[in-house]
CSV table of C-alpha atoms and ligand atoms in Angstrom, one decimal:
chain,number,residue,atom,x,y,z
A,1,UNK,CA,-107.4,55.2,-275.9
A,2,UNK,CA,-108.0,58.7,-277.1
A,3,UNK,CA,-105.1,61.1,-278.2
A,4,UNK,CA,-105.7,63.4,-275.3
A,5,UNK,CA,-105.1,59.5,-272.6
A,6,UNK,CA,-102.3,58.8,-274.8
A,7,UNK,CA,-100.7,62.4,-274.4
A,8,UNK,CA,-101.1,62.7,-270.9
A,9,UNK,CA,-99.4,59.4,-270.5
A,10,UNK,CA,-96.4,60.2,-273.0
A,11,UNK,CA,-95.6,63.7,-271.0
A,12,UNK,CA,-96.3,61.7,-267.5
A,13,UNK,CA,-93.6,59.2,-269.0
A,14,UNK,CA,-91.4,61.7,-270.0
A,15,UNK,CA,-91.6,63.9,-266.8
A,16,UNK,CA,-90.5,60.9,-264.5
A,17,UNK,CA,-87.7,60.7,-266.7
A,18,UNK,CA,-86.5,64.0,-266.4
A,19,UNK,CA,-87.2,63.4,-262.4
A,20,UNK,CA,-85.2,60.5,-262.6
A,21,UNK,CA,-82.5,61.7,-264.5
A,22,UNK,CA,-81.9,64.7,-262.4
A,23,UNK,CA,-82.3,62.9,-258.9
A,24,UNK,CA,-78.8,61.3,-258.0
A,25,UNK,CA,-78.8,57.8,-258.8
A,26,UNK,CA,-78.2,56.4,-255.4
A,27,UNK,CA,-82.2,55.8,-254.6
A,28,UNK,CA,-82.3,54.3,-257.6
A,29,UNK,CA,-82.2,50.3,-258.4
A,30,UNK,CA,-82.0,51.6,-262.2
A,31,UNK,CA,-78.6,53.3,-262.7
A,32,UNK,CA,-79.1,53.4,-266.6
A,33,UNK,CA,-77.1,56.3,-268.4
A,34,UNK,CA,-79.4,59.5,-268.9
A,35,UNK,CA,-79.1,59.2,-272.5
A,36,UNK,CA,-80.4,55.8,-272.3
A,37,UNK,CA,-83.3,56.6,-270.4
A,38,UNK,CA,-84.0,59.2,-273.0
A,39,UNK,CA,-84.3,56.6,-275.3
A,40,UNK,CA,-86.6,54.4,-273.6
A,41,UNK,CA,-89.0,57.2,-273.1
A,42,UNK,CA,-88.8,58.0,-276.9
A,43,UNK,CA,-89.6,54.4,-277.2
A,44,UNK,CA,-92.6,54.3,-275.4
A,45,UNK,CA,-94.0,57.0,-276.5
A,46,UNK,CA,-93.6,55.6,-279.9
A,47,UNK,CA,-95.2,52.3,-278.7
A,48,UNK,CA,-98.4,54.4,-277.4
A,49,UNK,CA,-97.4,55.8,-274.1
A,50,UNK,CA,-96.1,52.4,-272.7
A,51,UNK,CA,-94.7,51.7,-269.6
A,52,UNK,CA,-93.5,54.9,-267.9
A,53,UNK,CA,-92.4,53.0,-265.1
A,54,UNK,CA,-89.3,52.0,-267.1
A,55,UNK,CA,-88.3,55.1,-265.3
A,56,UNK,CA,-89.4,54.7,-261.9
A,57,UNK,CA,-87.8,53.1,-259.0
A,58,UNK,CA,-89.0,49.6,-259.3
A,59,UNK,CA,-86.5,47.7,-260.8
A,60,UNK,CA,-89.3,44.6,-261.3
A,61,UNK,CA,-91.5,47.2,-263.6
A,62,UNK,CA,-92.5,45.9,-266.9
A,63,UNK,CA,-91.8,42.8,-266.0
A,64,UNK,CA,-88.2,43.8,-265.5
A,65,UNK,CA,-87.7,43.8,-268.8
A,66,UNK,CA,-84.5,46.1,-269.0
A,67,UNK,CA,-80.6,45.2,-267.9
A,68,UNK,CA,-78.0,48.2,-267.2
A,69,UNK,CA,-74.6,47.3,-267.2
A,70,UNK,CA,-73.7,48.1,-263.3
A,71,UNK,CA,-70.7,50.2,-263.9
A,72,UNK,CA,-71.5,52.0,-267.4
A,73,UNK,CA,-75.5,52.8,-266.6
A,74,UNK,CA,-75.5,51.7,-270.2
A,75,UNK,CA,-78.7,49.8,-271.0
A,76,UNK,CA,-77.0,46.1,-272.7
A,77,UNK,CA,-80.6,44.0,-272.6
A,78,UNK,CA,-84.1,44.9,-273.6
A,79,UNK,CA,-87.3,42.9,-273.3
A,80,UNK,CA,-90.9,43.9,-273.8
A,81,UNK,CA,-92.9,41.4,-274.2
A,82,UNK,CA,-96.7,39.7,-273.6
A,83,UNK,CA,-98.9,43.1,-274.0
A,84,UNK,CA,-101.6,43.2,-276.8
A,85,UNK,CA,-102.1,47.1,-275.7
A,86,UNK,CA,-98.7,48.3,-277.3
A,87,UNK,CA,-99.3,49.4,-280.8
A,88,UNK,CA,-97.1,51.0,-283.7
A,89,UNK,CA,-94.1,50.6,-285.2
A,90,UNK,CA,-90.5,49.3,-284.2
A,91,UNK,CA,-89.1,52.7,-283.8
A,92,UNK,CA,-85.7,54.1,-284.9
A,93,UNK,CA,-85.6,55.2,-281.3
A,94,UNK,CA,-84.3,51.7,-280.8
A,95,UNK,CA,-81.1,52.4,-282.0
A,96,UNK,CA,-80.3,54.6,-279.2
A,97,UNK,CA,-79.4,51.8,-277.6
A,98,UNK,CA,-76.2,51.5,-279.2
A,99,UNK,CA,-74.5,49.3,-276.1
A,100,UNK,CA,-77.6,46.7,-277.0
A,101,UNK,CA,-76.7,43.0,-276.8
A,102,UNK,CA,-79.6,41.7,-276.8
A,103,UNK,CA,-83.2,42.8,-278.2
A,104,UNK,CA,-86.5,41.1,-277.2
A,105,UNK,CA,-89.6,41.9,-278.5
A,106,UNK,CA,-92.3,39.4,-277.8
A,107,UNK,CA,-95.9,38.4,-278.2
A,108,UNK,CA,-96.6,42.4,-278.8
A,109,UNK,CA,-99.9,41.0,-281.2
A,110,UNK,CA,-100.5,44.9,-282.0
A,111,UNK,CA,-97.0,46.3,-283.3
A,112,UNK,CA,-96.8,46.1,-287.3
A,113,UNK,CA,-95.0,47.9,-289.5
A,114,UNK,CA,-91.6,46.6,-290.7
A,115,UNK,CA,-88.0,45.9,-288.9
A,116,UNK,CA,-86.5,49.2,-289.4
A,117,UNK,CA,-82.7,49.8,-290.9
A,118,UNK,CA,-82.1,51.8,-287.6
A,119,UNK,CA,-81.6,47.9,-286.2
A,120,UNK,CA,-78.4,47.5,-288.4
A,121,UNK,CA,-77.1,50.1,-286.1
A,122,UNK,CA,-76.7,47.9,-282.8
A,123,UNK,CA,-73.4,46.8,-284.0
A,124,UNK,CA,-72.7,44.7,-280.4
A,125,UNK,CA,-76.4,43.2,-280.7
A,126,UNK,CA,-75.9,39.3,-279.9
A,127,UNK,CA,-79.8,37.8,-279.5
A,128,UNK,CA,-82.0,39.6,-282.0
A,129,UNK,CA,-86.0,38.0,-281.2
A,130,UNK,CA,-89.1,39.7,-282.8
A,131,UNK,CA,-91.4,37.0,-282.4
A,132,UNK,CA,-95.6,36.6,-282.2
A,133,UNK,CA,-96.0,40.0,-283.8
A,134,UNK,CA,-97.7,41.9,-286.5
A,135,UNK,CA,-94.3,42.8,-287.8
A,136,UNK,CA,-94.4,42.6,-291.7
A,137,UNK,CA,-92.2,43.4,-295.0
A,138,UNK,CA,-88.7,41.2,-295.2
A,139,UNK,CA,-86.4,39.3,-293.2
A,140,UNK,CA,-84.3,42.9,-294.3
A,141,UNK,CA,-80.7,42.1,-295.8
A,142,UNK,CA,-79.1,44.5,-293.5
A,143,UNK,CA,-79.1,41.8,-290.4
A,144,UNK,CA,-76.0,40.9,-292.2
A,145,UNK,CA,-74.3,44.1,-290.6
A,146,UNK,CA,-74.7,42.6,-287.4
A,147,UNK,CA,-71.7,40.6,-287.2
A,148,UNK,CA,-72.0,40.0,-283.6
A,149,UNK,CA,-75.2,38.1,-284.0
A,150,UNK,CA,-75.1,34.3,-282.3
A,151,UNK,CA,-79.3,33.9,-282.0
A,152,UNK,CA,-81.6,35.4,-284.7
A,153,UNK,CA,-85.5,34.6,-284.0
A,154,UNK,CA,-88.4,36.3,-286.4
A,155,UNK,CA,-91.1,33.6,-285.8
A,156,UNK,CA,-94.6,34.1,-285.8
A,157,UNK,CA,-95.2,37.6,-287.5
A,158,UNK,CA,-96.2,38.4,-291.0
A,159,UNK,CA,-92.5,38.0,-292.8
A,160,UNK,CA,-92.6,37.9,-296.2
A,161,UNK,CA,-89.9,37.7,-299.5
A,162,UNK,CA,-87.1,35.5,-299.4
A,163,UNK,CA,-84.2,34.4,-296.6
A,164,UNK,CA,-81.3,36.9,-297.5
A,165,UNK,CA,-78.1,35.3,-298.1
A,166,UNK,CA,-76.5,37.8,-296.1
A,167,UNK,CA,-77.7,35.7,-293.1
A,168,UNK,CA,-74.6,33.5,-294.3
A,169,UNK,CA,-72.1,36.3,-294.0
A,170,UNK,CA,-72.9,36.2,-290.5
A,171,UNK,CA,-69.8,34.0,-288.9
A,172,UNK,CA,-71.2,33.5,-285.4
A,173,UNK,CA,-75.0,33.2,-285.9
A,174,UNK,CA,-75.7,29.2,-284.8
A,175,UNK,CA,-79.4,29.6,-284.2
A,176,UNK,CA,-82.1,30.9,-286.9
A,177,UNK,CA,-86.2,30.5,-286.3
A,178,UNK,CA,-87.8,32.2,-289.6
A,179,UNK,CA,-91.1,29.9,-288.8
A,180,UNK,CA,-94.4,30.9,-289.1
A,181,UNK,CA,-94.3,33.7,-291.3
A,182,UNK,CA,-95.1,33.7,-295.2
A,183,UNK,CA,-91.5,33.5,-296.6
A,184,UNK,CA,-90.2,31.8,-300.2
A,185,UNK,CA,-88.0,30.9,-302.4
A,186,UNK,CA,-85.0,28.3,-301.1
A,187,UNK,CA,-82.6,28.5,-298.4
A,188,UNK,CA,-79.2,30.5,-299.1
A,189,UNK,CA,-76.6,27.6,-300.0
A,190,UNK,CA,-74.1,28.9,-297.6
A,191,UNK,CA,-76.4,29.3,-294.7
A,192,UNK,CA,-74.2,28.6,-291.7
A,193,UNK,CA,-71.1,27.9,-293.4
A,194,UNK,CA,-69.5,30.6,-290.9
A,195,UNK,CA,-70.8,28.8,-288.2
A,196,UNK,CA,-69.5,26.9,-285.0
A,197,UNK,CA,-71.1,24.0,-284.1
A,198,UNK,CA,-74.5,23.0,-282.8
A,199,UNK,CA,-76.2,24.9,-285.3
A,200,UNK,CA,-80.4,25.0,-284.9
A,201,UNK,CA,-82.3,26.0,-288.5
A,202,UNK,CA,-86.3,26.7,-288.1
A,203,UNK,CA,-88.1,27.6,-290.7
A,204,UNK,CA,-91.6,26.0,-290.6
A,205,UNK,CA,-94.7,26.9,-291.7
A,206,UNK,CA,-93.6,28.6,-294.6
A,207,UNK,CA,-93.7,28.5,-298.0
A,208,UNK,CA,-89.9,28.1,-299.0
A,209,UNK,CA,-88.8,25.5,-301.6
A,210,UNK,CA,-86.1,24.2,-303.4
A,211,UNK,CA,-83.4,21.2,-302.2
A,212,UNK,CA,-81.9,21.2,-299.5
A,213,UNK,CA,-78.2,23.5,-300.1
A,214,UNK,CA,-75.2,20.7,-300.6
A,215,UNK,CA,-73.3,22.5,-298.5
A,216,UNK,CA,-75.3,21.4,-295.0
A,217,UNK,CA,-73.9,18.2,-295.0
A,218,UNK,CA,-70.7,19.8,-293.8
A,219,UNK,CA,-72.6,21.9,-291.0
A,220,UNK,CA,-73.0,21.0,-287.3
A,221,UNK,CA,-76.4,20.9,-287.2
A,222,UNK,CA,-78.0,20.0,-283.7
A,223,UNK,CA,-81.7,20.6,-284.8
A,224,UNK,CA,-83.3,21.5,-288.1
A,225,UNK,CA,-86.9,21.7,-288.8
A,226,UNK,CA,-88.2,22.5,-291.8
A,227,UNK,CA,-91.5,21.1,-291.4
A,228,UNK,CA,-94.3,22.6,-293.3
A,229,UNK,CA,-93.2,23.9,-296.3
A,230,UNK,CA,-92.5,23.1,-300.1
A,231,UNK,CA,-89.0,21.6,-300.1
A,232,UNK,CA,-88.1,19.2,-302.5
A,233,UNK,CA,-85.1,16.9,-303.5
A,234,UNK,CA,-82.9,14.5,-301.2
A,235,UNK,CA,-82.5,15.2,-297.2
A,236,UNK,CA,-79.9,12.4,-296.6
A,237,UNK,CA,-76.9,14.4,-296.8
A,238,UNK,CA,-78.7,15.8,-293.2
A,239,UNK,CA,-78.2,12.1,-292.2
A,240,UNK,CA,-74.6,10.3,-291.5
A,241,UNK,CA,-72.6,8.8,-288.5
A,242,UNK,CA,-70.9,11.0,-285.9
A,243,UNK,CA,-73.2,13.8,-286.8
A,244,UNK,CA,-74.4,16.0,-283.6
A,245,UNK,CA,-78.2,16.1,-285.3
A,246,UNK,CA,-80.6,15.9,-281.9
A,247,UNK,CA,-83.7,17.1,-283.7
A,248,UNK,CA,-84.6,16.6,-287.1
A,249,UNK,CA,-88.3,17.3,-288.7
A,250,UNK,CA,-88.5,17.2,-292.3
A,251,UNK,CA,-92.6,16.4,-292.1
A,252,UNK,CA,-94.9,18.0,-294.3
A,253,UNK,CA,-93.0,18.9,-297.6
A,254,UNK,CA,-92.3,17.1,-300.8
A,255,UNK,CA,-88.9,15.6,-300.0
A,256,UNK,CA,-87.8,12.3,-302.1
A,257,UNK,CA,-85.3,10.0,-301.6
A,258,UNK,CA,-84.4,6.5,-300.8
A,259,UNK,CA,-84.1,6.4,-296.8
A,260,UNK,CA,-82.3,2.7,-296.7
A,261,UNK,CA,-78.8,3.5,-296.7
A,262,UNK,CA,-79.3,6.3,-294.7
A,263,UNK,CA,-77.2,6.2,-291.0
A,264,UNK,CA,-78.8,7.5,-288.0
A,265,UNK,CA,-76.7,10.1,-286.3
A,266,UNK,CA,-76.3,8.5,-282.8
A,267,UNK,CA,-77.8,11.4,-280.7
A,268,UNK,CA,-81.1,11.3,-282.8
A,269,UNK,CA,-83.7,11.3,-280.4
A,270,UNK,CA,-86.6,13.0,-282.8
A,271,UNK,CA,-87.1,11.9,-286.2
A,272,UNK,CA,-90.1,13.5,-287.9
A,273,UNK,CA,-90.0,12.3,-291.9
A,274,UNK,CA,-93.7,12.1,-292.3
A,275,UNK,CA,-96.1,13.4,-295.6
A,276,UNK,CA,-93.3,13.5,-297.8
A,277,UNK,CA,-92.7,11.2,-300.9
A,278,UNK,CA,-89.6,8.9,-299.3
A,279,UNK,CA,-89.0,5.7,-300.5
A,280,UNK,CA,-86.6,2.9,-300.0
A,281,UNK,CA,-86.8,0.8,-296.6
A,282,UNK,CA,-86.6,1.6,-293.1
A,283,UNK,CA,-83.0,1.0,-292.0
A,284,UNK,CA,-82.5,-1.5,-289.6
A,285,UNK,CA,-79.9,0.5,-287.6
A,286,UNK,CA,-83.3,2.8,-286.0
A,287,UNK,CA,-83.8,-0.3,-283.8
A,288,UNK,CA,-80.5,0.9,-282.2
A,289,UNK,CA,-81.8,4.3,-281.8
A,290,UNK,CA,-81.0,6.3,-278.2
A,291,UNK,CA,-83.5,4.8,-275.3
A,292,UNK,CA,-84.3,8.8,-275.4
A,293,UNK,CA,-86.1,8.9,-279.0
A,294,UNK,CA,-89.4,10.6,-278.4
A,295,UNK,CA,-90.7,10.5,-281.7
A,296,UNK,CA,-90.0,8.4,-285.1
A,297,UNK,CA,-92.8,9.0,-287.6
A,298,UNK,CA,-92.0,7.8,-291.4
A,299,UNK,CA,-95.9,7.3,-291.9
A,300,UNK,CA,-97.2,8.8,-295.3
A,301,UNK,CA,-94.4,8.2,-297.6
A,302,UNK,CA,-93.6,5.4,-300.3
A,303,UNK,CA,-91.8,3.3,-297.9
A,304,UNK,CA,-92.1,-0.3,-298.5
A,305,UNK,CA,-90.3,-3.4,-296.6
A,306,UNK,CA,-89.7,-4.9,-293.1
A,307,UNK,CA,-90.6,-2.4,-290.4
A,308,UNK,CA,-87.2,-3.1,-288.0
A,309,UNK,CA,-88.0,-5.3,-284.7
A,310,UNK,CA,-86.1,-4.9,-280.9
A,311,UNK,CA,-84.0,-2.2,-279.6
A,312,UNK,CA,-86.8,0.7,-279.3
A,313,UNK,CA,-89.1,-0.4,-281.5
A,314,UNK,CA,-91.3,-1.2,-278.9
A,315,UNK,CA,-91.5,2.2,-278.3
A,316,UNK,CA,-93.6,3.1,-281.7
A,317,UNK,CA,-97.3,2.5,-282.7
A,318,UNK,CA,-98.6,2.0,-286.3
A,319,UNK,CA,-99.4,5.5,-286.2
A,320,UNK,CA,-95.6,5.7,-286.5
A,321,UNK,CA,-95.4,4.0,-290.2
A,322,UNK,CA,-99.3,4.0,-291.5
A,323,UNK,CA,-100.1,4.8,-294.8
A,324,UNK,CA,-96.7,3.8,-297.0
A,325,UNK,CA,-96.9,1.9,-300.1
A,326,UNK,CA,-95.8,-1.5,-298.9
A,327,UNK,CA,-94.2,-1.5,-295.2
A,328,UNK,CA,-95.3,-4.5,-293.3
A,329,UNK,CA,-95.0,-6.3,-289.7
A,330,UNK,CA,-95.7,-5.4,-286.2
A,331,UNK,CA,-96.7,-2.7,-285.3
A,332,UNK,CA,-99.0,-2.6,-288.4
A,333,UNK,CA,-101.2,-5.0,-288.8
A,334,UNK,CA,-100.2,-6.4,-292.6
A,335,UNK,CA,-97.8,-9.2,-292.1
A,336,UNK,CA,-95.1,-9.4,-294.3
A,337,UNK,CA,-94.9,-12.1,-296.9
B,401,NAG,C1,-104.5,46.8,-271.7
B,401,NAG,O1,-105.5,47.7,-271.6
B,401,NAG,C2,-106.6,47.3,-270.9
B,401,NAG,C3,-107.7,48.3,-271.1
B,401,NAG,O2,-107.2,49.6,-271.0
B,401,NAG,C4,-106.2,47.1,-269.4
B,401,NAG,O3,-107.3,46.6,-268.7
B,401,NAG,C5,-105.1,46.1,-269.3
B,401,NAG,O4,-104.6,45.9,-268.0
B,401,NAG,C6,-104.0,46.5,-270.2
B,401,NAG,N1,-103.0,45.4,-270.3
B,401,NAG,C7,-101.7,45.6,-270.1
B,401,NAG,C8,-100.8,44.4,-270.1
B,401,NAG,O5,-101.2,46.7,-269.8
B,402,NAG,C1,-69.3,46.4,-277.8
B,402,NAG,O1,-68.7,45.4,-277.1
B,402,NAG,C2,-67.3,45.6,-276.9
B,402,NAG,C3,-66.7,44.3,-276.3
B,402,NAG,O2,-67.6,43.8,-275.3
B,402,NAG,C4,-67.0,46.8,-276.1
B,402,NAG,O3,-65.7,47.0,-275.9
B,402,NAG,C5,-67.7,48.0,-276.7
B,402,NAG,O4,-67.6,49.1,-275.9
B,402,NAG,C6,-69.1,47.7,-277.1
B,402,NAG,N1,-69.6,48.8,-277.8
B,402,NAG,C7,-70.8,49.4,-277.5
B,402,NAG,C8,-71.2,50.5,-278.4
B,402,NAG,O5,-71.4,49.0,-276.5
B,403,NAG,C1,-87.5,29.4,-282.3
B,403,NAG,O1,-86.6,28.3,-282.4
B,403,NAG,C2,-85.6,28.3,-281.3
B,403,NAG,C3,-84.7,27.1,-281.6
B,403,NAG,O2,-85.4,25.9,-281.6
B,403,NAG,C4,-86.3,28.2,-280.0
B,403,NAG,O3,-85.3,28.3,-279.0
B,403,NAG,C5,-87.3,29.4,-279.8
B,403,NAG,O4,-88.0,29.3,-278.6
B,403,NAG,C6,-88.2,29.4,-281.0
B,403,NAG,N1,-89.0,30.6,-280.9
B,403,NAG,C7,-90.4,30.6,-280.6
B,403,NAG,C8,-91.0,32.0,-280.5
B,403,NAG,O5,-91.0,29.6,-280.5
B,404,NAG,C1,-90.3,28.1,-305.9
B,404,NAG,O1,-91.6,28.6,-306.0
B,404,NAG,C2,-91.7,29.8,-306.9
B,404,NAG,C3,-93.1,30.3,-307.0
B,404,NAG,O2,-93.5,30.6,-305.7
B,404,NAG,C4,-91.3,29.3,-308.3
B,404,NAG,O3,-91.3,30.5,-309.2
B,404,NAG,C5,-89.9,28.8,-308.3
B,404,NAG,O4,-89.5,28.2,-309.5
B,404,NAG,C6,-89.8,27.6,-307.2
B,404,NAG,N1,-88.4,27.2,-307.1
B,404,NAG,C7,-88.1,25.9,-307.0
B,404,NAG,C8,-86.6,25.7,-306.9
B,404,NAG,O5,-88.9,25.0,-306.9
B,405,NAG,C1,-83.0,1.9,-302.2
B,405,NAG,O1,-81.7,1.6,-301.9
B,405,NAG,C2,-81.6,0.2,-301.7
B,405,NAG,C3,-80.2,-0.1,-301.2
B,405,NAG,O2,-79.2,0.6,-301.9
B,405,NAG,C4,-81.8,-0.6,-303.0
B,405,NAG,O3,-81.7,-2.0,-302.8
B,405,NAG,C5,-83.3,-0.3,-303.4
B,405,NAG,O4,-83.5,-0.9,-304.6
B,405,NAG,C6,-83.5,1.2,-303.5
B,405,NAG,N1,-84.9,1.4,-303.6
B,405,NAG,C7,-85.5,2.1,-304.6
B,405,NAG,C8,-87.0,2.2,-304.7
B,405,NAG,O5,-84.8,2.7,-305.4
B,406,NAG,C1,-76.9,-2.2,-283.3
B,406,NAG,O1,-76.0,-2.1,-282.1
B,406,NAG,C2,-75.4,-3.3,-281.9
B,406,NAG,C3,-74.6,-3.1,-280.6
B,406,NAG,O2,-73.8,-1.9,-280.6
B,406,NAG,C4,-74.5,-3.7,-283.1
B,406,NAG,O3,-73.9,-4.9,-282.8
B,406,NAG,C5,-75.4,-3.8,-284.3
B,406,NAG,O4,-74.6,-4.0,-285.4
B,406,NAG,C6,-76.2,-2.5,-284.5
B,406,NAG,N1,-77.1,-2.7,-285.6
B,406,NAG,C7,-77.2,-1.9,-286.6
B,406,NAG,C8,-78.2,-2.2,-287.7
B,406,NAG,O5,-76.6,-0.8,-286.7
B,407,NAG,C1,-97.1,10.6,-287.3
B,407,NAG,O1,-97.5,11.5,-288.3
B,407,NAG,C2,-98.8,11.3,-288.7
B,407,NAG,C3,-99.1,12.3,-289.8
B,407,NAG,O2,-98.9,13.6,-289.4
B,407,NAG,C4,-99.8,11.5,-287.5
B,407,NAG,O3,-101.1,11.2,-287.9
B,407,NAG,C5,-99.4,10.5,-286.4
B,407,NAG,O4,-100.2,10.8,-285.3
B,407,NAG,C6,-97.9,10.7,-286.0
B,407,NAG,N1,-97.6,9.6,-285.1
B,407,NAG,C7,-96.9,9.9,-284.0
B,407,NAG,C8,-96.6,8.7,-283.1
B,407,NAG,O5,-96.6,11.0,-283.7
């Protein structure tokens, strides 16, 4: 788009605003604040001109991506998201929004730059997601300002450095997806240890290592996947009776440890161990696995012994245990002496 395109657009953008704002809010379906429609004009003119009809009367515009509280005007939710035409940088403009509880920003493939500090501002922020974007530099320490945080999602961008420990600080955050970006270095030891229950870690597909911190054996984990990175160490303090665990991939790392004493939590229903360096037996307590396990994969390891019979083990091919050092019976086809 030439400058000239982009200017008309900016000044069309902020003419309806200054239409809206001075027309009476009845015809309106968007009874935003005037200094919150300010904003959003500032922040699509920093995004290239996007999406003047954040202003105009259809409350569906932009894929509706925009809440106003109904008695304050004040703008509480923001979601832009699916447009490969926006470009830029997350602007400070954002901040504006100061009655923000929730910020979206999603699949925007042309936005780069890094999360700015003007972010630390939206103290009442809840849901913080910048996900499928070209958004580099950190995962930036300040977060930790925003104590209000319950959901924190930065997948799929171009992340790099380490997870900040100030993350931890953070006493009602219970969901964090860090994966697909290029971040190392090891998980903050007291990750979550502010937390209340049902807890959901995602890292994958990065390039963390390190063990896994002691101190998540006392966490109420419902799902953790840290699949595709470089952890190392023993996993089983993940494992235990009465734990809430749901979800649990560890494939794809170099984790070691002996898996047969290792209980199942009973509401285990995916169990992804495989290409990792785990060795022991299969305990016999998966058979007794929930009839609602959709996957158990312990294949490439250093597993060796019985593979379990009845229960739900009908459920599972060889694909399931191949390539271990010395597991045997059905479903593989290497009997056991
Ligand atoms: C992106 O720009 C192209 C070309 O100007 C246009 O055809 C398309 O509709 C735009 N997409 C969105 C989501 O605005
Ligand atoms: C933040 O939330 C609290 C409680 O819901 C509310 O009283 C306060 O006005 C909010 N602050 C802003 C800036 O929206
Ligand atoms: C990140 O992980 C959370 C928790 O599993 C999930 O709800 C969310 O959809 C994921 N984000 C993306 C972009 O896939
Ligand atoms: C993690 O990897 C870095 C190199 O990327 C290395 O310097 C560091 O020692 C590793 N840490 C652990 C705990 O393996
Ligand atoms: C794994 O633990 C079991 C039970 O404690 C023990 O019998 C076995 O020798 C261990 N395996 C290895 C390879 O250390
Ligand atoms: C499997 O469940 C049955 C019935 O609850 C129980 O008797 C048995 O001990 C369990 N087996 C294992 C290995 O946990
Ligand atoms: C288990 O993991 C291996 C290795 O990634 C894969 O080849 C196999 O298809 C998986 N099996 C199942 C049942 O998902």
């Amino acid at each position: 788009m030439s400058k000239m395109k982009r200017a008309m657009r900016t000044m069309r953008a902020i003419l309806v605003v200054l239409l809206v704002a001075a027309s009476p809010a009845a015809a309106s379906p968007i009874r935003c604040h005037h200094d919150d429609i300010a904003a959003l004009a500032a922040i699509g003119a920093a995004f290239g001109g996007y999406c003047s009809a954040w202003t105009q009367r259809d409350p569906e515009c932009c894929g509706g991506g925009i809440h106003c509280d109904p008695f304050t005007g004040r703008v509480t939710d923001l979601a832009v998201f699916q447009d490969a035409n926006i470009t830029g940088t997350i602007p400070d403009a954002v901040a504006r929004l100061v009655h923000l509880r929730t910020l979206k920003l999603h699949h925007l493939p042309a936005i780069s730059g890094p999360i700015p500090p003007a972010i630390a501002k939206l103290s009442n922020l809840t849901m913080l997601i910048i996900s499928w974007t070209g958004v580099s530099g950190p995962v930036p320490s300040f977060l930790g300002a925003l104590t209000k945080l319950t959901f924190l999602d930065l997948s799929f961008n171009s992340l790099t450095g380490v997870i900040p420990a100030s993350l931890a600080a953070l006493p009602n955050l219970n969901g964090i997806n860090l994966s697909r970006n290029r971040l190392t270095g090891v998980i903050p030891p007291l990750l979550f240890s502010k937390s209340p229950d049902q807890a959901s870690l995602v890292l994958s597909h990065n390039i963390l290592n390190g063990s896994i911190p002691a101190e998540f054996s006392a966490v109420g984990f419902s799902q953790i996947d840290l699949s595709r990175n470089a952890f190392t160490g023993d996993a089983s303090a993940l494992f235990g009776r009465g734990k809430e665990l749901q979800i649990l991939d560890l494939s794809r790392n170099a984790f070691s440890f002996n898996l047969s004493d290792v209980e199942l939590p009973e509401r285990l229903t995916w169990l992804d161990l495989s290409h990792n360096a785990i060795y022991g037996g299969i305990p016999a307590q998966v058979a007794n696995m929930s009839f609602q396990t959709q996957l158990f994969n312990v294949s490439y390891n250093q597993l060796c012994g019985a593979v379990p019979t009845g229960g739900i083990m009908g459920k599972f091919d060889a694909y399931s245990f191949q390539h271990n050092k010395c597991l045997c019976g059905a479903p593989l086809a290497n009997l056991c002496k």
